[in-house]
Amino acid sequence: MTAAPPLPAPSRLALYLNLIRFDRPAGWLVLVWPTLTALWVAAGGFPGWHLLAVFVAGTVLMRSAGCCVNDVADRDFDRHVKRTQARPITTGQVSVREALVLAAALALVALALVLSTRWQAVAWSVPAVVFTVLYPFTKRFFAMPQAFLGIAFNFGIVIAFAAVQGEVPVAAWVLWLANLFMVLAYDTEYAMVDRDDDLKIGMKTSAITLGRFDVAGVMAFFALALALTGAVLAPLGLGWPLWLGLGAAAAQALWHYTLIRDRTRAGCFAAFSKSHWMGAAIFAGVALGFALRG
């Protein structure tokens, strides 16, 4: 019997695309939708093609850079976790230096995009980068690193208001807080997938900290996120589209409960990978509400 020929080694481009999770858009979609919601609210409707392009591209680029930094920081841990054993840095297919150079290049392109907006947006981009770099290391000592991740993820909301209005009003910070709870919810679902492995290697996660209250915690985070979002958006007079969008998001939160209540890896991962649809529903309600309000 003739042995099958060996599989060709992946190209550098393929490895880099794997490193930045190019084939997993859920990771940047959860960031894009709340950022676009903030952009529409800040602008009182469609913000223009320039800002739309800057924030969509910038979000994807910074998330990709964050993946590089995260995998460098976690390279000695990832080999012990089923879901991450085959990542390019962990397997040695991509060097630490390559990953850091790629992260820097992506961040610089994102910075160039922000430079085309107001200086206030550029100023808020600095702490955004700092928190993105620091996040992976919080998993060593912070009981709920997902909260730190929420802070890093939510700078898109702050930067959107700064780019449009030149300031960050109270409404922006309420949206920021709402999305912090949203990140806590869906990233706890993500942490539930790896809980057994994380316990063995001493990693800190919200799923471990919450223990048997993990499912209740996720649902409480979703409820707080939706309540705060509704509170800040209701005075804008967006009518039935907003409430339809929030209702669709709430229905999805209830669906997530059916996926995570048994705490199976497959169910928790499915919940996380579909969580961006909640943000999409809210954004659709906001965008349609502004369009109809005219």
PDB file of C-alpha atoms in Angstrom:
ATOM      1  CA  MET A   1       0.000   0.000   0.000  1.00  0.00           C
ATOM      2  CA  THR A   2       1.457   3.386  -1.054  1.00  0.00           C
ATOM      3  CA  ALA A   3       1.813   5.921   1.709  1.00  0.00           C
ATOM      4  CA  ALA A   4      -0.096   9.150   1.240  1.00  0.00           C
ATOM      5  CA  PRO A   5       2.140  12.082   0.261  1.00  0.00           C
ATOM      6  CA  PRO A   6       2.875  14.516   3.114  1.00  0.00           C
ATOM      7  CA  LEU A   7       0.677  17.565   3.328  1.00  0.00           C
ATOM      8  CA  PRO A   8       2.364  20.776   2.098  1.00  0.00           C
ATOM      9  CA  ALA A   9       3.560  23.164   4.785  1.00  0.00           C
ATOM     10  CA  PRO A  10       1.309  26.209   5.145  1.00  0.00           C
ATOM     11  CA  SER A  11       2.564  29.429   3.560  1.00  0.00           C
ATOM     12  CA  ARG A  12       3.663  32.368   5.707  1.00  0.00           C
ATOM     13  CA  LEU A  13       0.514  34.227   4.672  1.00  0.00           C
ATOM     14  CA  ALA A  14      -1.661  31.304   5.748  1.00  0.00           C
ATOM     15  CA  LEU A  15       0.117  31.173   9.105  1.00  0.00           C
ATOM     16  CA  TYR A  16      -0.284  34.904   9.652  1.00  0.00           C
ATOM     17  CA  LEU A  17      -3.993  34.725   8.770  1.00  0.00           C
ATOM     18  CA  ASN A  18      -4.337  31.871  11.247  1.00  0.00           C
ATOM     19  CA  LEU A  19      -2.527  33.921  13.882  1.00  0.00           C
ATOM     20  CA  ILE A  20      -4.935  36.864  13.554  1.00  0.00           C
ATOM     21  CA  ARG A  21      -7.988  34.515  13.476  1.00  0.00           C
ATOM     22  CA  PHE A  22      -8.925  35.646   9.964  1.00  0.00           C
ATOM     23  CA  ASP A  23     -11.187  32.616   9.603  1.00  0.00           C
ATOM     24  CA  ARG A  24     -13.063  33.495  12.822  1.00  0.00           C
ATOM     25  CA  PRO A  25     -14.827  36.813  12.204  1.00  0.00           C
ATOM     26  CA  ALA A  26     -16.931  36.479  15.365  1.00  0.00           C
ATOM     27  CA  GLY A  27     -13.974  37.864  17.311  1.00  0.00           C
ATOM     28  CA  TRP A  28     -14.022  41.220  15.531  1.00  0.00           C
ATOM     29  CA  LEU A  29     -17.756  41.373  14.901  1.00  0.00           C
ATOM     30  CA  VAL A  30     -18.395  41.534  18.667  1.00  0.00           C
ATOM     31  CA  LEU A  31     -16.267  44.694  18.603  1.00  0.00           C
ATOM     32  CA  VAL A  32     -17.583  46.263  15.414  1.00  0.00           C
ATOM     33  CA  TRP A  33     -21.302  46.342  16.271  1.00  0.00           C
ATOM     34  CA  PRO A  34     -21.086  48.306  19.567  1.00  0.00           C
ATOM     35  CA  THR A  35     -18.521  50.626  18.009  1.00  0.00           C
ATOM     36  CA  LEU A  36     -20.861  51.348  15.089  1.00  0.00           C
ATOM     37  CA  THR A  37     -23.763  51.850  17.497  1.00  0.00           C
ATOM     38  CA  ALA A  38     -21.675  54.460  19.329  1.00  0.00           C
ATOM     39  CA  LEU A  39     -20.688  56.068  16.029  1.00  0.00           C
ATOM     40  CA  TRP A  40     -24.346  56.424  14.942  1.00  0.00           C
ATOM     41  CA  VAL A  41     -25.390  57.778  18.348  1.00  0.00           C
ATOM     42  CA  ALA A  42     -22.517  60.273  18.411  1.00  0.00           C
ATOM     43  CA  ALA A  43     -23.314  61.488  14.896  1.00  0.00           C
ATOM     44  CA  GLY A  44     -27.098  61.431  15.299  1.00  0.00           C
ATOM     45  CA  GLY A  45     -27.356  59.037  12.348  1.00  0.00           C
ATOM     46  CA  PHE A  46     -25.112  57.968   9.479  1.00  0.00           C
ATOM     47  CA  PRO A  47     -21.611  59.316  10.302  1.00  0.00           C
ATOM     48  CA  GLY A  48     -20.289  59.405   6.731  1.00  0.00           C
ATOM     49  CA  TRP A  49     -18.266  56.900   4.718  1.00  0.00           C
ATOM     50  CA  HIS A  50     -14.902  58.136   5.976  1.00  0.00           C
ATOM     51  CA  LEU A  51     -15.599  57.490   9.659  1.00  0.00           C
ATOM     52  CA  LEU A  52     -17.412  54.253   8.856  1.00  0.00           C
ATOM     53  CA  ALA A  53     -14.375  52.938   6.977  1.00  0.00           C
ATOM     54  CA  VAL A  54     -11.933  54.134   9.644  1.00  0.00           C
ATOM     55  CA  PHE A  55     -13.756  52.427  12.497  1.00  0.00           C
ATOM     56  CA  VAL A  56     -14.543  49.150  10.748  1.00  0.00           C
ATOM     57  CA  ALA A  57     -10.988  48.769   9.434  1.00  0.00           C
ATOM     58  CA  GLY A  58      -9.438  50.040  12.651  1.00  0.00           C
ATOM     59  CA  THR A  59     -11.435  47.609  14.769  1.00  0.00           C
ATOM     60  CA  VAL A  60     -10.411  44.633  12.636  1.00  0.00           C
ATOM     61  CA  LEU A  61      -6.758  45.722  12.650  1.00  0.00           C
ATOM     62  CA  MET A  62      -6.555  46.253  16.422  1.00  0.00           C
ATOM     63  CA  ARG A  63      -8.307  42.996  17.159  1.00  0.00           C
ATOM     64  CA  SER A  64      -5.825  41.231  14.873  1.00  0.00           C
ATOM     65  CA  ALA A  65      -2.892  42.933  16.620  1.00  0.00           C
ATOM     66  CA  GLY A  66      -4.370  41.903  19.960  1.00  0.00           C
ATOM     67  CA  CYS A  67      -4.501  38.270  18.845  1.00  0.00           C
ATOM     68  CA  CYS A  68      -0.767  38.399  18.059  1.00  0.00           C
ATOM     69  CA  VAL A  69       0.094  39.857  21.468  1.00  0.00           C
ATOM     70  CA  ASN A  70      -2.216  37.427  23.255  1.00  0.00           C
ATOM     71  CA  ASP A  71      -0.646  34.383  21.588  1.00  0.00           C
ATOM     72  CA  VAL A  72       2.873  35.590  22.369  1.00  0.00           C
ATOM     73  CA  ALA A  73       1.960  36.070  26.035  1.00  0.00           C
ATOM     74  CA  ASP A  74       0.148  32.714  26.258  1.00  0.00           C
ATOM     75  CA  ARG A  75       2.525  30.605  24.143  1.00  0.00           C
ATOM     76  CA  ASP A  76       3.633  28.464  27.099  1.00  0.00           C
ATOM     77  CA  PHE A  77       0.064  27.955  28.300  1.00  0.00           C
ATOM     78  CA  ASP A  78      -1.671  27.333  24.971  1.00  0.00           C
ATOM     79  CA  ARG A  79       0.003  23.958  24.443  1.00  0.00           C
ATOM     80  CA  HIS A  80      -1.881  22.645  27.491  1.00  0.00           C
ATOM     81  CA  VAL A  81      -5.326  23.782  26.286  1.00  0.00           C
ATOM     82  CA  LYS A  82      -7.196  21.614  23.768  1.00  0.00           C
ATOM     83  CA  ARG A  83      -8.592  24.557  21.810  1.00  0.00           C
ATOM     84  CA  THR A  84      -5.278  26.380  21.415  1.00  0.00           C
ATOM     85  CA  GLN A  85      -2.675  23.634  20.991  1.00  0.00           C
ATOM     86  CA  ALA A  86      -2.355  24.167  17.228  1.00  0.00           C
ATOM     87  CA  ARG A  87      -1.859  27.943  17.232  1.00  0.00           C
ATOM     88  CA  PRO A  88       1.108  29.002  15.051  1.00  0.00           C
ATOM     89  CA  ILE A  89       3.262  30.442  17.844  1.00  0.00           C
ATOM     90  CA  THR A  90       2.616  27.483  20.140  1.00  0.00           C
ATOM     91  CA  THR A  91       3.660  25.023  17.432  1.00  0.00           C
ATOM     92  CA  GLY A  92       6.727  27.074  16.528  1.00  0.00           C
ATOM     93  CA  GLN A  93       5.569  27.780  12.970  1.00  0.00           C
ATOM     94  CA  VAL A  94       5.610  31.530  13.674  1.00  0.00           C
ATOM     95  CA  SER A  95       8.323  33.060  15.867  1.00  0.00           C
ATOM     96  CA  VAL A  96       7.682  35.484  18.706  1.00  0.00           C
ATOM     97  CA  ARG A  97       9.586  38.166  16.790  1.00  0.00           C
ATOM     98  CA  GLU A  98       7.445  37.653  13.674  1.00  0.00           C
ATOM     99  CA  ALA A  99       4.244  37.904  15.706  1.00  0.00           C
ATOM    100  CA  LEU A 100       5.323  41.095  17.466  1.00  0.00           C
ATOM    101  CA  VAL A 101       6.418  42.715  14.194  1.00  0.00           C
ATOM    102  CA  LEU A 102       3.050  41.809  12.665  1.00  0.00           C
ATOM    103  CA  ALA A 103       1.211  43.214  15.701  1.00  0.00           C
ATOM    104  CA  ALA A 104       3.169  46.462  15.497  1.00  0.00           C
ATOM    105  CA  ALA A 105       2.519  46.801  11.763  1.00  0.00           C
ATOM    106  CA  LEU A 106      -1.230  46.263  12.209  1.00  0.00           C
ATOM    107  CA  ALA A 107      -1.380  48.749  15.097  1.00  0.00           C
ATOM    108  CA  LEU A 108       0.507  51.366  13.089  1.00  0.00           C
ATOM    109  CA  VAL A 109      -1.937  51.064  10.194  1.00  0.00           C
ATOM    110  CA  ALA A 110      -4.817  51.442  12.675  1.00  0.00           C
ATOM    111  CA  LEU A 111      -3.113  54.520  14.125  1.00  0.00           C
ATOM    112  CA  ALA A 112      -2.725  56.009  10.648  1.00  0.00           C
ATOM    113  CA  LEU A 113      -6.471  55.627  10.163  1.00  0.00           C
ATOM    114  CA  VAL A 114      -7.285  57.354  13.458  1.00  0.00           C
ATOM    115  CA  LEU A 115      -4.899  60.183  12.587  1.00  0.00           C
ATOM    116  CA  SER A 116      -7.334  61.113   9.815  1.00  0.00           C
ATOM    117  CA  THR A 117      -9.912  62.057  12.473  1.00  0.00           C
ATOM    118  CA  ARG A 118      -9.792  64.434  15.462  1.00  0.00           C
ATOM    119  CA  TRP A 119      -6.817  64.695  17.814  1.00  0.00           C
ATOM    120  CA  GLN A 120      -9.085  63.711  20.724  1.00  0.00           C
ATOM    121  CA  ALA A 121      -9.668  60.329  19.055  1.00  0.00           C
ATOM    122  CA  VAL A 122      -5.920  59.888  18.628  1.00  0.00           C
ATOM    123  CA  ALA A 123      -5.370  60.689  22.310  1.00  0.00           C
ATOM    124  CA  TRP A 124      -7.903  58.051  23.412  1.00  0.00           C
ATOM    125  CA  SER A 125      -6.200  55.514  21.140  1.00  0.00           C
ATOM    126  CA  VAL A 126      -3.128  55.506  23.383  1.00  0.00           C
ATOM    127  CA  PRO A 127      -4.761  53.882  26.442  1.00  0.00           C
ATOM    128  CA  ALA A 128      -6.636  51.564  24.066  1.00  0.00           C
ATOM    129  CA  VAL A 129      -3.320  50.150  22.852  1.00  0.00           C
ATOM    130  CA  VAL A 130      -1.926  49.943  26.400  1.00  0.00           C
ATOM    131  CA  PHE A 131      -4.905  47.957  27.699  1.00  0.00           C
ATOM    132  CA  THR A 132      -4.834  45.667  24.660  1.00  0.00           C
ATOM    133  CA  VAL A 133      -1.188  44.816  25.336  1.00  0.00           C
ATOM    134  CA  LEU A 134      -1.660  44.346  29.086  1.00  0.00           C
ATOM    135  CA  TYR A 135      -4.798  42.182  28.936  1.00  0.00           C
ATOM    136  CA  PRO A 136      -3.132  38.779  28.274  1.00  0.00           C
ATOM    137  CA  PHE A 137      -0.956  39.153  31.372  1.00  0.00           C
ATOM    138  CA  THR A 138      -3.914  39.800  33.703  1.00  0.00           C
ATOM    139  CA  LYS A 139      -4.913  36.149  33.344  1.00  0.00           C
ATOM    140  CA  ARG A 140      -2.004  35.277  35.642  1.00  0.00           C
ATOM    141  CA  PHE A 141      -3.230  37.189  38.705  1.00  0.00           C
ATOM    142  CA  PHE A 142      -6.623  38.929  38.192  1.00  0.00           C
ATOM    143  CA  ALA A 143      -9.681  36.922  39.258  1.00  0.00           C
ATOM    144  CA  MET A 144     -11.821  38.224  36.395  1.00  0.00           C
ATOM    145  CA  PRO A 145      -9.553  39.186  33.497  1.00  0.00           C
ATOM    146  CA  GLN A 146     -12.636  39.339  31.270  1.00  0.00           C
ATOM    147  CA  ALA A 147     -13.432  42.680  32.939  1.00  0.00           C
ATOM    148  CA  PHE A 148     -10.020  43.985  31.885  1.00  0.00           C
ATOM    149  CA  LEU A 149     -10.709  42.672  28.381  1.00  0.00           C
ATOM    150  CA  GLY A 150     -13.991  44.598  28.398  1.00  0.00           C
ATOM    151  CA  ILE A 151     -12.123  47.809  29.189  1.00  0.00           C
ATOM    152  CA  ALA A 152      -9.734  47.189  26.281  1.00  0.00           C
ATOM    153  CA  PHE A 153     -12.526  46.227  23.865  1.00  0.00           C
ATOM    154  CA  ASN A 154     -14.699  49.215  24.770  1.00  0.00           C
ATOM    155  CA  PHE A 155     -12.278  51.940  23.766  1.00  0.00           C
ATOM    156  CA  GLY A 156     -13.834  51.827  20.300  1.00  0.00           C
ATOM    157  CA  ILE A 157     -16.964  53.383  21.822  1.00  0.00           C
ATOM    158  CA  VAL A 158     -14.989  56.166  23.493  1.00  0.00           C
ATOM    159  CA  ILE A 159     -12.882  56.848  20.390  1.00  0.00           C
ATOM    160  CA  ALA A 160     -16.019  56.967  18.201  1.00  0.00           C
ATOM    161  CA  PHE A 161     -17.522  59.780  20.282  1.00  0.00           C
ATOM    162  CA  ALA A 162     -14.187  61.591  20.410  1.00  0.00           C
ATOM    163  CA  ALA A 163     -13.857  61.361  16.617  1.00  0.00           C
ATOM    164  CA  VAL A 164     -17.343  62.749  15.975  1.00  0.00           C
ATOM    165  CA  GLN A 165     -17.895  65.223  18.809  1.00  0.00           C
ATOM    166  CA  GLY A 166     -14.398  65.979  20.065  1.00  0.00           C
ATOM    167  CA  GLU A 167     -15.466  64.894  23.564  1.00  0.00           C
ATOM    168  CA  VAL A 168     -16.733  61.852  25.471  1.00  0.00           C
ATOM    169  CA  PRO A 169     -20.119  62.664  27.081  1.00  0.00           C
ATOM    170  CA  VAL A 170     -21.935  60.755  29.810  1.00  0.00           C
ATOM    171  CA  ALA A 171     -23.972  58.814  27.226  1.00  0.00           C
ATOM    172  CA  ALA A 172     -20.739  57.380  25.823  1.00  0.00           C
ATOM    173  CA  TRP A 173     -19.650  56.144  29.228  1.00  0.00           C
ATOM    174  CA  VAL A 174     -23.030  54.501  29.844  1.00  0.00           C
ATOM    175  CA  LEU A 175     -22.686  52.670  26.530  1.00  0.00           C
ATOM    176  CA  TRP A 176     -19.135  51.817  27.568  1.00  0.00           C
ATOM    177  CA  LEU A 177     -20.383  50.313  30.841  1.00  0.00           C
ATOM    178  CA  ALA A 178     -23.187  48.458  29.070  1.00  0.00           C
ATOM    179  CA  ASN A 179     -20.745  46.852  26.692  1.00  0.00           C
ATOM    180  CA  LEU A 180     -18.404  46.004  29.562  1.00  0.00           C
ATOM    181  CA  PHE A 181     -21.179  43.793  30.935  1.00  0.00           C
ATOM    182  CA  MET A 182     -21.771  42.379  27.454  1.00  0.00           C
ATOM    183  CA  VAL A 183     -18.075  41.417  27.189  1.00  0.00           C
ATOM    184  CA  LEU A 184     -18.199  39.863  30.650  1.00  0.00           C
ATOM    185  CA  ALA A 185     -21.166  37.756  29.520  1.00  0.00           C
ATOM    186  CA  TYR A 186     -19.887  36.389  26.238  1.00  0.00           C
ATOM    187  CA  ASP A 187     -16.266  36.041  27.308  1.00  0.00           C
ATOM    188  CA  THR A 188     -17.317  34.113  30.397  1.00  0.00           C
ATOM    189  CA  GLU A 189     -19.096  31.752  28.005  1.00  0.00           C
ATOM    190  CA  TYR A 190     -15.790  31.482  26.139  1.00  0.00           C
ATOM    191  CA  ALA A 191     -13.913  30.840  29.397  1.00  0.00           C
ATOM    192  CA  MET A 192     -16.366  28.063  30.288  1.00  0.00           C
ATOM    193  CA  VAL A 193     -15.091  26.158  27.240  1.00  0.00           C
ATOM    194  CA  ASP A 194     -11.540  26.012  28.625  1.00  0.00           C
ATOM    195  CA  ARG A 195     -12.286  25.862  32.347  1.00  0.00           C
ATOM    196  CA  ASP A 196     -10.928  22.336  32.934  1.00  0.00           C
ATOM    197  CA  ASP A 197      -7.665  23.116  31.146  1.00  0.00           C
ATOM    198  CA  ASP A 198      -7.315  26.536  32.784  1.00  0.00           C
ATOM    199  CA  LEU A 199      -7.686  24.993  36.248  1.00  0.00           C
ATOM    200  CA  LYS A 200      -4.827  22.586  35.518  1.00  0.00           C
ATOM    201  CA  ILE A 201      -2.415  25.318  34.410  1.00  0.00           C
ATOM    202  CA  GLY A 202      -3.391  27.904  37.022  1.00  0.00           C
ATOM    203  CA  MET A 203      -4.980  30.441  34.679  1.00  0.00           C
ATOM    204  CA  LYS A 204      -7.467  32.928  36.112  1.00  0.00           C
ATOM    205  CA  THR A 205     -10.862  33.383  34.397  1.00  0.00           C
ATOM    206  CA  SER A 206     -14.332  34.627  35.288  1.00  0.00           C
ATOM    207  CA  ALA A 207     -15.717  31.124  34.687  1.00  0.00           C
ATOM    208  CA  ILE A 208     -13.437  29.776  37.423  1.00  0.00           C
ATOM    209  CA  THR A 209     -14.087  32.690  39.787  1.00  0.00           C
ATOM    210  CA  LEU A 210     -17.879  32.454  39.429  1.00  0.00           C
ATOM    211  CA  GLY A 211     -17.808  28.667  39.872  1.00  0.00           C
ATOM    212  CA  ARG A 212     -21.278  27.162  40.098  1.00  0.00           C
ATOM    213  CA  PHE A 213     -22.773  30.635  39.604  1.00  0.00           C
ATOM    214  CA  ASP A 214     -21.254  30.950  36.133  1.00  0.00           C
ATOM    215  CA  VAL A 215     -24.511  30.532  34.206  1.00  0.00           C
ATOM    216  CA  ALA A 216     -26.368  32.898  36.551  1.00  0.00           C
ATOM    217  CA  GLY A 217     -23.514  35.369  36.211  1.00  0.00           C
ATOM    218  CA  VAL A 218     -23.638  35.295  32.417  1.00  0.00           C
ATOM    219  CA  MET A 219     -27.380  35.920  32.396  1.00  0.00           C
ATOM    220  CA  ALA A 220     -27.050  38.757  34.933  1.00  0.00           C
ATOM    221  CA  PHE A 221     -24.338  40.379  32.800  1.00  0.00           C
ATOM    222  CA  PHE A 222     -26.557  40.154  29.715  1.00  0.00           C
ATOM    223  CA  ALA A 223     -29.473  41.693  31.628  1.00  0.00           C
ATOM    224  CA  LEU A 224     -27.350  44.601  32.885  1.00  0.00           C
ATOM    225  CA  ALA A 225     -25.901  45.201  29.421  1.00  0.00           C
ATOM    226  CA  LEU A 226     -29.338  45.365  27.792  1.00  0.00           C
ATOM    227  CA  ALA A 227     -30.865  47.472  30.580  1.00  0.00           C
ATOM    228  CA  LEU A 228     -28.087  50.072  30.421  1.00  0.00           C
ATOM    229  CA  THR A 229     -28.169  50.130  26.621  1.00  0.00           C
ATOM    230  CA  GLY A 230     -31.921  50.696  26.665  1.00  0.00           C
ATOM    231  CA  ALA A 231     -31.583  53.430  29.277  1.00  0.00           C
ATOM    232  CA  VAL A 232     -29.106  55.471  27.223  1.00  0.00           C
ATOM    233  CA  LEU A 233     -30.812  54.936  23.861  1.00  0.00           C
ATOM    234  CA  ALA A 234     -34.458  55.396  24.889  1.00  0.00           C
ATOM    235  CA  PRO A 235     -34.293  59.237  25.112  1.00  0.00           C
ATOM    236  CA  LEU A 236     -33.115  59.425  21.481  1.00  0.00           C
ATOM    237  CA  GLY A 237     -36.643  58.796  20.189  1.00  0.00           C
ATOM    238  CA  LEU A 238     -35.721  55.974  17.810  1.00  0.00           C
ATOM    239  CA  GLY A 239     -39.143  54.369  18.073  1.00  0.00           C
ATOM    240  CA  TRP A 240     -40.086  50.791  17.325  1.00  0.00           C
ATOM    241  CA  PRO A 241     -36.837  49.828  15.519  1.00  0.00           C
ATOM    242  CA  LEU A 242     -34.850  50.336  18.728  1.00  0.00           C
ATOM    243  CA  TRP A 243     -37.238  48.265  20.820  1.00  0.00           C
ATOM    244  CA  LEU A 244     -37.371  45.565  18.175  1.00  0.00           C
ATOM    245  CA  GLY A 245     -33.568  45.434  18.148  1.00  0.00           C
ATOM    246  CA  LEU A 246     -33.348  45.282  21.938  1.00  0.00           C
ATOM    247  CA  GLY A 247     -36.089  42.648  21.994  1.00  0.00           C
ATOM    248  CA  ALA A 248     -34.190  40.524  19.481  1.00  0.00           C
ATOM    249  CA  ALA A 249     -31.046  40.852  21.597  1.00  0.00           C
ATOM    250  CA  ALA A 250     -32.963  39.823  24.734  1.00  0.00           C
ATOM    251  CA  ALA A 251     -34.412  36.803  22.937  1.00  0.00           C
ATOM    252  CA  GLN A 252     -30.896  35.782  21.950  1.00  0.00           C
ATOM    253  CA  ALA A 253     -29.755  36.090  25.567  1.00  0.00           C
ATOM    254  CA  LEU A 254     -32.474  33.628  26.553  1.00  0.00           C
ATOM    255  CA  TRP A 255     -31.314  31.319  23.759  1.00  0.00           C
ATOM    256  CA  HIS A 256     -27.783  31.534  25.137  1.00  0.00           C
ATOM    257  CA  TYR A 257     -29.121  30.188  28.429  1.00  0.00           C
ATOM    258  CA  THR A 258     -30.292  27.032  26.677  1.00  0.00           C
ATOM    259  CA  LEU A 259     -26.819  26.624  25.176  1.00  0.00           C
ATOM    260  CA  ILE A 260     -24.759  27.111  28.350  1.00  0.00           C
ATOM    261  CA  ARG A 261     -26.968  25.734  31.111  1.00  0.00           C
ATOM    262  CA  ASP A 262     -25.425  22.233  30.821  1.00  0.00           C
ATOM    263  CA  ARG A 263     -21.906  23.724  30.607  1.00  0.00           C
ATOM    264  CA  THR A 264     -20.821  21.567  27.661  1.00  0.00           C
ATOM    265  CA  ARG A 265     -17.806  22.721  25.657  1.00  0.00           C
ATOM    266  CA  ALA A 266     -19.781  22.636  22.415  1.00  0.00           C
ATOM    267  CA  GLY A 267     -22.716  24.569  23.851  1.00  0.00           C
ATOM    268  CA  CYS A 268     -20.592  27.257  25.483  1.00  0.00           C
ATOM    269  CA  PHE A 269     -18.469  27.727  22.368  1.00  0.00           C
ATOM    270  CA  ALA A 270     -21.578  27.960  20.181  1.00  0.00           C
ATOM    271  CA  ALA A 271     -22.979  30.633  22.502  1.00  0.00           C
ATOM    272  CA  PHE A 272     -19.789  32.688  22.329  1.00  0.00           C
ATOM    273  CA  SER A 273     -19.421  32.355  18.562  1.00  0.00           C
ATOM    274  CA  LYS A 274     -22.995  33.585  18.018  1.00  0.00           C
ATOM    275  CA  SER A 275     -22.865  36.410  20.584  1.00  0.00           C
ATOM    276  CA  HIS A 276     -22.071  39.062  17.968  1.00  0.00           C
ATOM    277  CA  TRP A 277     -25.637  38.786  16.665  1.00  0.00           C
ATOM    278  CA  MET A 278     -26.837  40.534  19.817  1.00  0.00           C
ATOM    279  CA  GLY A 279     -24.751  43.584  18.972  1.00  0.00           C
ATOM    280  CA  ALA A 280     -25.905  43.359  15.363  1.00  0.00           C
ATOM    281  CA  ALA A 281     -29.554  43.432  16.447  1.00  0.00           C
ATOM    282  CA  ILE A 282     -28.999  46.511  18.630  1.00  0.00           C
ATOM    283  CA  PHE A 283     -27.088  48.323  15.896  1.00  0.00           C
ATOM    284  CA  ALA A 284     -29.770  47.496  13.313  1.00  0.00           C
ATOM    285  CA  GLY A 285     -32.410  48.974  15.611  1.00  0.00           C
ATOM    286  CA  VAL A 286     -30.355  52.129  16.165  1.00  0.00           C
ATOM    287  CA  ALA A 287     -29.449  52.621  12.489  1.00  0.00           C
ATOM    288  CA  LEU A 288     -33.026  52.036  11.283  1.00  0.00           C
ATOM    289  CA  GLY A 289     -34.411  54.246  14.040  1.00  0.00           C
ATOM    290  CA  PHE A 290     -32.212  57.163  12.983  1.00  0.00           C
ATOM    291  CA  ALA A 291     -32.993  56.567   9.306  1.00  0.00           C
ATOM    292  CA  LEU A 292     -36.759  56.630   9.891  1.00  0.00           C
ATOM    293  CA  ARG A 293     -36.520  59.595  12.245  1.00  0.00           C
ATOM    294  CA  GLY A 294     -34.889  61.417   9.336  1.00  0.00           C
TER     295      GLY A 294
END
